[in-house]
XYZ file of C-alpha atoms in Angstrom:
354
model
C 88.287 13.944 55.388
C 88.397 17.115 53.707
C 84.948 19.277 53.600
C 83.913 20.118 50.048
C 81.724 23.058 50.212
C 79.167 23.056 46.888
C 76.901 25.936 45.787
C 74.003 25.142 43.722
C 71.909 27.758 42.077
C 68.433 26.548 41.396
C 65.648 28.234 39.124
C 62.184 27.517 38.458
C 60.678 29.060 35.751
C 56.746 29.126 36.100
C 54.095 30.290 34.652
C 53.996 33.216 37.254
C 57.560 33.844 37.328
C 60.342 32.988 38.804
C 61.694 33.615 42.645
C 65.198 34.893 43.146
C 67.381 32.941 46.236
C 70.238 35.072 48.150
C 73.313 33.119 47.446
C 75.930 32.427 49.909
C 79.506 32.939 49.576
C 82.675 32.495 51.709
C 84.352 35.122 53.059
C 88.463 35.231 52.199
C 89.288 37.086 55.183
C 91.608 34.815 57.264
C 91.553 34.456 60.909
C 94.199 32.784 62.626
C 93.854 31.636 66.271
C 96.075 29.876 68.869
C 98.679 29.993 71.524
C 98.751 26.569 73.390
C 102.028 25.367 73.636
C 102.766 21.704 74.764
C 105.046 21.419 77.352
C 108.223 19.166 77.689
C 107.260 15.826 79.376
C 108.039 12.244 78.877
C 104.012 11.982 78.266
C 103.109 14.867 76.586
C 99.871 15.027 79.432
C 100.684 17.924 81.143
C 98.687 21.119 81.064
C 99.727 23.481 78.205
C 101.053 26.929 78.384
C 99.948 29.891 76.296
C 102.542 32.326 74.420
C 102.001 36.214 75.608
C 100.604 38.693 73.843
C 103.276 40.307 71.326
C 104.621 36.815 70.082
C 105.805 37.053 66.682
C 106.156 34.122 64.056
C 106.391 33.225 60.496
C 104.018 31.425 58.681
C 104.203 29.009 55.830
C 101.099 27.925 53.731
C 100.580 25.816 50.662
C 96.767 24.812 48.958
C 93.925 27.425 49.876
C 96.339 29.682 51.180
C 100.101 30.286 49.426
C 102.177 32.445 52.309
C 106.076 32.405 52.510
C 107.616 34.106 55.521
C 104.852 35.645 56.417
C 105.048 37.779 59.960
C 102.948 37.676 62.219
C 102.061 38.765 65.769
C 99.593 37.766 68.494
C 97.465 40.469 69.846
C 96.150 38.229 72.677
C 93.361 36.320 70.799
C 94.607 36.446 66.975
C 97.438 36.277 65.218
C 97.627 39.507 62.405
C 100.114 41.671 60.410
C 100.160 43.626 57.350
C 98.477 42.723 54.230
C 97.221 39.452 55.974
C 97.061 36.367 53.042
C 93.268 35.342 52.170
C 91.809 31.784 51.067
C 92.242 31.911 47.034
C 89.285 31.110 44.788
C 89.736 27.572 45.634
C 88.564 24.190 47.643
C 91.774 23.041 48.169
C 92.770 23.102 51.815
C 95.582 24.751 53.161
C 98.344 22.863 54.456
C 100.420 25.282 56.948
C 103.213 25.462 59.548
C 104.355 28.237 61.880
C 107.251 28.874 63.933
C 107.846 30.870 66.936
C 110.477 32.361 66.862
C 110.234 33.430 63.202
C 112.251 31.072 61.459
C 113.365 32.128 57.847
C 114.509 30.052 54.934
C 117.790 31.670 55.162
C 118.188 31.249 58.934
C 121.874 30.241 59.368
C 122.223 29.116 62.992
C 120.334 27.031 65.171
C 122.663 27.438 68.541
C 123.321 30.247 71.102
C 126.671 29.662 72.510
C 127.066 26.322 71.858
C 123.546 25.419 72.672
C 120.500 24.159 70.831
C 117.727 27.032 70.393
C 114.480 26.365 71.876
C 112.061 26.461 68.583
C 108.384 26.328 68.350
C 106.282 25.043 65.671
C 102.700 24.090 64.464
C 100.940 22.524 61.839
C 97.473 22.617 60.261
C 95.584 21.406 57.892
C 92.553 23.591 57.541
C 89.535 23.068 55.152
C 88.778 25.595 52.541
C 86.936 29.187 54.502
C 87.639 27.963 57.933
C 89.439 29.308 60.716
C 93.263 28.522 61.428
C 93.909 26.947 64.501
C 97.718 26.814 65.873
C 98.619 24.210 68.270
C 102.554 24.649 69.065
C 104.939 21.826 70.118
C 108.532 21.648 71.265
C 110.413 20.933 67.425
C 113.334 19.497 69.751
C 113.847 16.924 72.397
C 115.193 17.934 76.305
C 117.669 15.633 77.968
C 118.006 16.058 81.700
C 121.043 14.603 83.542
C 120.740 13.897 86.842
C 124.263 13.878 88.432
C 124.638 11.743 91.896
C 125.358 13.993 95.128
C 128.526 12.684 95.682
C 129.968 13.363 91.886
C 128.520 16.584 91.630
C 130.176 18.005 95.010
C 133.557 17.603 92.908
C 132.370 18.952 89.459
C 134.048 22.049 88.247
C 133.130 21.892 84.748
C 131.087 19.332 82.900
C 130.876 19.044 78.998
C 128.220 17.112 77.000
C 129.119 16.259 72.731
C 126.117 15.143 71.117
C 126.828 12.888 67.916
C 124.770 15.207 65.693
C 124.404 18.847 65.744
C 121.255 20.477 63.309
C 121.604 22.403 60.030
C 118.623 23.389 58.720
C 115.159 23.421 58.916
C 112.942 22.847 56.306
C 109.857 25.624 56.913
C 107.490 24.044 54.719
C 107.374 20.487 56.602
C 109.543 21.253 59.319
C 111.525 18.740 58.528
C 115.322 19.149 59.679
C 118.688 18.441 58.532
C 121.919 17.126 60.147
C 125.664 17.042 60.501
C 127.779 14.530 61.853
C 129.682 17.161 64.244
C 128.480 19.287 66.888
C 130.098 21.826 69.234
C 130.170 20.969 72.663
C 128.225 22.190 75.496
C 130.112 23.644 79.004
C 128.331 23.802 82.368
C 129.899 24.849 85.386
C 129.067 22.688 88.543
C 125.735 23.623 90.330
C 124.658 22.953 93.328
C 121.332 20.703 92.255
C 123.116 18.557 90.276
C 120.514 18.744 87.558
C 122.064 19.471 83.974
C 120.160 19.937 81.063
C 119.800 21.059 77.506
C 118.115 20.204 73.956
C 118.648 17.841 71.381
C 117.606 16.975 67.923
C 114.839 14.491 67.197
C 117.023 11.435 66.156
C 118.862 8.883 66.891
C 122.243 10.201 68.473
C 124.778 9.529 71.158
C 126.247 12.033 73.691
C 129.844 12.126 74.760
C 130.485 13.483 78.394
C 133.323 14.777 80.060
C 133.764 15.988 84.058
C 136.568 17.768 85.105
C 136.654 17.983 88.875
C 137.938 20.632 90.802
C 140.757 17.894 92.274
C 142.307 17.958 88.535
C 140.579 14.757 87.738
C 138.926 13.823 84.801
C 135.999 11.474 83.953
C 134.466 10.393 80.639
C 131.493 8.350 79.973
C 128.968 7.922 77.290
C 125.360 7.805 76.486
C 124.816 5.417 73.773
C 123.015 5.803 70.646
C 118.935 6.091 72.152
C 115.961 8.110 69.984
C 114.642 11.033 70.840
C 111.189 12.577 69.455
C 110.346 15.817 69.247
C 108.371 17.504 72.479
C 109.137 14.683 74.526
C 111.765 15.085 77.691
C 114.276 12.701 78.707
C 115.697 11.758 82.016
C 119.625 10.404 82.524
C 121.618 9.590 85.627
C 125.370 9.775 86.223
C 127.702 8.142 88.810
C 130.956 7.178 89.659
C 131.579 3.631 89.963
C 131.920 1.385 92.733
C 128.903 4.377 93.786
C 126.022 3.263 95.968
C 123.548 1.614 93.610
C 119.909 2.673 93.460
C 116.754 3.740 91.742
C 117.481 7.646 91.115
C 114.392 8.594 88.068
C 111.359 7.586 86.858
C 113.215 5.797 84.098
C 115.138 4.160 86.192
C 111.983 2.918 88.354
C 110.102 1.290 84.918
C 113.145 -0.314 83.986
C 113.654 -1.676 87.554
C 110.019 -3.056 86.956
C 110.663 -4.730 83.563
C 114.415 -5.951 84.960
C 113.395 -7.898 88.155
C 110.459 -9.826 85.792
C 113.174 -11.605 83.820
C 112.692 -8.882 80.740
C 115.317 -7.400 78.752
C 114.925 -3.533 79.098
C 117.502 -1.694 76.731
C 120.714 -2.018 77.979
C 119.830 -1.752 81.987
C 120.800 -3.909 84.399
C 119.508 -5.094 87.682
C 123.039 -4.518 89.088
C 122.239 -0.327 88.690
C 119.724 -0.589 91.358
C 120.999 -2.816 94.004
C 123.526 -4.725 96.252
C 123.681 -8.503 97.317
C 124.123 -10.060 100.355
C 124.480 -13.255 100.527
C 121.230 -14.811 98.403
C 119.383 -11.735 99.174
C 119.759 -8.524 96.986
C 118.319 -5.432 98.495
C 117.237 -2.396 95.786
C 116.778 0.910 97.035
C 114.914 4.053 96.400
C 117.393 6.999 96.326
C 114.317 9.902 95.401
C 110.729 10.683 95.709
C 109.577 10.043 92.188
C 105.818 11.707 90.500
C 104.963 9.979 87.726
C 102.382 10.786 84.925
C 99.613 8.803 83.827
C 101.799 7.260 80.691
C 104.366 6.614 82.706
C 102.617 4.529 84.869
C 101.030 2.579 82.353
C 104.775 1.450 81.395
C 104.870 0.187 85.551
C 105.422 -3.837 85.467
C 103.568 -5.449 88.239
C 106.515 -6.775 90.704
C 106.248 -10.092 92.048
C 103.778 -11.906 89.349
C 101.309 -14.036 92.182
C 99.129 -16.550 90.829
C 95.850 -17.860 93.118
C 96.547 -21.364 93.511
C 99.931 -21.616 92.405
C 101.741 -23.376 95.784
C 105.186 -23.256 94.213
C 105.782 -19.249 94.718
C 107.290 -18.898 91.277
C 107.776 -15.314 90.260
C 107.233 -13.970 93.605
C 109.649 -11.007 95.016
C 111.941 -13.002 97.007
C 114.102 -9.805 97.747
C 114.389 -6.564 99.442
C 112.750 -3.344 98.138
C 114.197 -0.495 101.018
C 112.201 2.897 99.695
C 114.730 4.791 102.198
C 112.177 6.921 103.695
C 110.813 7.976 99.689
C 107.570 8.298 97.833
C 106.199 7.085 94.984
C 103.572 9.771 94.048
C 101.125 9.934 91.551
C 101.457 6.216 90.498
C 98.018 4.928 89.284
C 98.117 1.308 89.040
C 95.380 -0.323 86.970
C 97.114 -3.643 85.483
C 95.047 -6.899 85.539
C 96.863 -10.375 86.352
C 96.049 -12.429 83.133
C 93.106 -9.751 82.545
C 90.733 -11.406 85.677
C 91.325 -9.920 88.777
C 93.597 -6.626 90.107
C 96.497 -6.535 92.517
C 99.149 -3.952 93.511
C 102.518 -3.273 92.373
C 103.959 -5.456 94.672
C 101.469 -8.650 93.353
C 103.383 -11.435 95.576
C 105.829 -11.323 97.780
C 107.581 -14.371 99.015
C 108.418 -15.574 102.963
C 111.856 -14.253 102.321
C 111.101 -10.952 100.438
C 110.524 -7.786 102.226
C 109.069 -4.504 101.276
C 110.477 -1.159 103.281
């Protein structure tokens, strides 16, 4: 709710006079604070960064305060430049947002080589005489792809399309605008197998081609998913007919949801395991660290019930962890919200935990 500051001026004339009141005003000097700076995660619960001393970015104001492209620089505790804009004779509140780097209403291009700019931004809506407070976010989404040892060893070049490619940016709202085309993106093969870049917040699909170093080519494609801004994202890649397994945290929650019986996406038990016989064994190709959201999206495996004789919904497979960790994984789910259990609730005669 918006703080409406009121001055009220009494007098009272008596007999002996009146008594005169100091009256208090609001200063229109504007101070603007702030260099926290959200980092990319798939939870947004990580500790924050801080920009250094000598940022620059523009600022954009409407309400108490009317900037446009207004330049500014952090000295280490405020943000100041030349002819700095003051709160106007007014209650109105001002409704701002800043980018780092200075973004300009003519700015013409978004991409470096072929690749998506990393832009900052923040928004505030500050009450009339108060102090500005910047809190900066990621304006774009990160995709990470994680690409299997065995592919990667024969990568030369790899080449991601995204659907959509940006436009503009709208400073006042930061608000952005799309194409249907985009450039795409070249990698050469390294050694980690970890490729990544940024993406617009929408819904868009990403083309991929491999060239291998054999003359071989593979394509595959990442279906239309949404991204949000700030927020990082976490792919895998394979070759067919390639050993199956549990490779991300992603894969690990849908795993969860999967061997319940739920529909997760479009993921399929099949990605994380092989059968024998009646048996199917699902295996645990990393050491995963999860955050605290991402563990609240953890399905209990094997659902046991006390009393229930008939050992429905049990784990009646094989989980082999391959020597890995699950670290960080906080657990706190209640079976039907009246006693606790662990991830692995109930597991049947047959199942088997490694």
């Amino acid at each position: 709710m918006n703080r409406h500051i009121f001055q009220n001026i009494l007098f009272l004339l008596l007999a002996i006079g009146c008594t005169k009141e100091p009256i208090k005003t609001i200063q229109n000097t504007l101070i603007i604070q702030g260099e926290n700076v959200a980092r990319f995660n798939t939870s947004r619960n990580t500790l924050n960064e801080g920009l250094p001393a000598g940022s620059t970015l523009t600022f954009y104001s409407q309400g108490g305060i009317h900037a446009d492209e207004f330049l500014l620089s952090y000295n280490g505790s405020n943000w100041e430049g030349e002819n700095l804009p003051e709160w106007e004779d007014s209650q109105q509140p001002a409704v701002s947002c800043s980018f780092c780097p200075p973004l300009y209403r003519n700015h013409q291009s978004f991409y470096q080589d072929g690749f998506l700019c990393d832009q900052l931004y923040a928004k505030a809506t500050t009450n009339y005489g108060e102090n500005i407070h910047l809190s900066f976010q990621h304006l774009f989404a990160r995709i990470v792809f994680n690409v299997s040892s065995k592919l990667n060893n024969q990568i030369s070049l790899i080449e991601f399309t995204p659907s959509l490619s940006v436009t503009g940016i709208n400073p006042d709202s930061g608000e952005i605008s799309y194409q249907d085309t985009a450039s795409p993106m070249q990698m050469e093969q390294n050694e980690d197998g970890i490729y990544s870049f940024l993406v617009p917040p929408t819904i868009l699909s990403i083309h991929i081609q491999i060239y291998t170093a054999a003359g071989e080519d593979y394509e595959s494609q990442l279906e239309e998913h949404a991204f949000s801004s700030g927020y990082e994202y976490i792919c895998s890649i394979k070759q067919d007919g390639e050993s199956p397994g549990i490779s991300t945290v992603e894969d690990f929650i849908a795993f969860t949801h999967l061997i319940n019986g739920e529909v997760y996406e479009n993921r399929s038990l099949e990605e994380f395991g092989e059968k024998t016989g009646e048996t199917t064994t699902y295996y645990l190709l990393n050491d995963l660290t999860f955050t605290e959201e991402e563990s609240t999206q953890v399905q209990m495996i094997g659902k046991y019930k006390k009393g229930d004789s008939t050992g429905k919904g049990l784990f009646n497979d094989v989980f082999d962890g391959k020597g890995h960790s699950l670290n960080n994984l906080r657990f706190e789910q209640t079976v039907d919200g009246s006693y606790y259990a662990g991830l692995f609730s109930g597991i049947s005669a047959t199942g088997a935990v490694k």
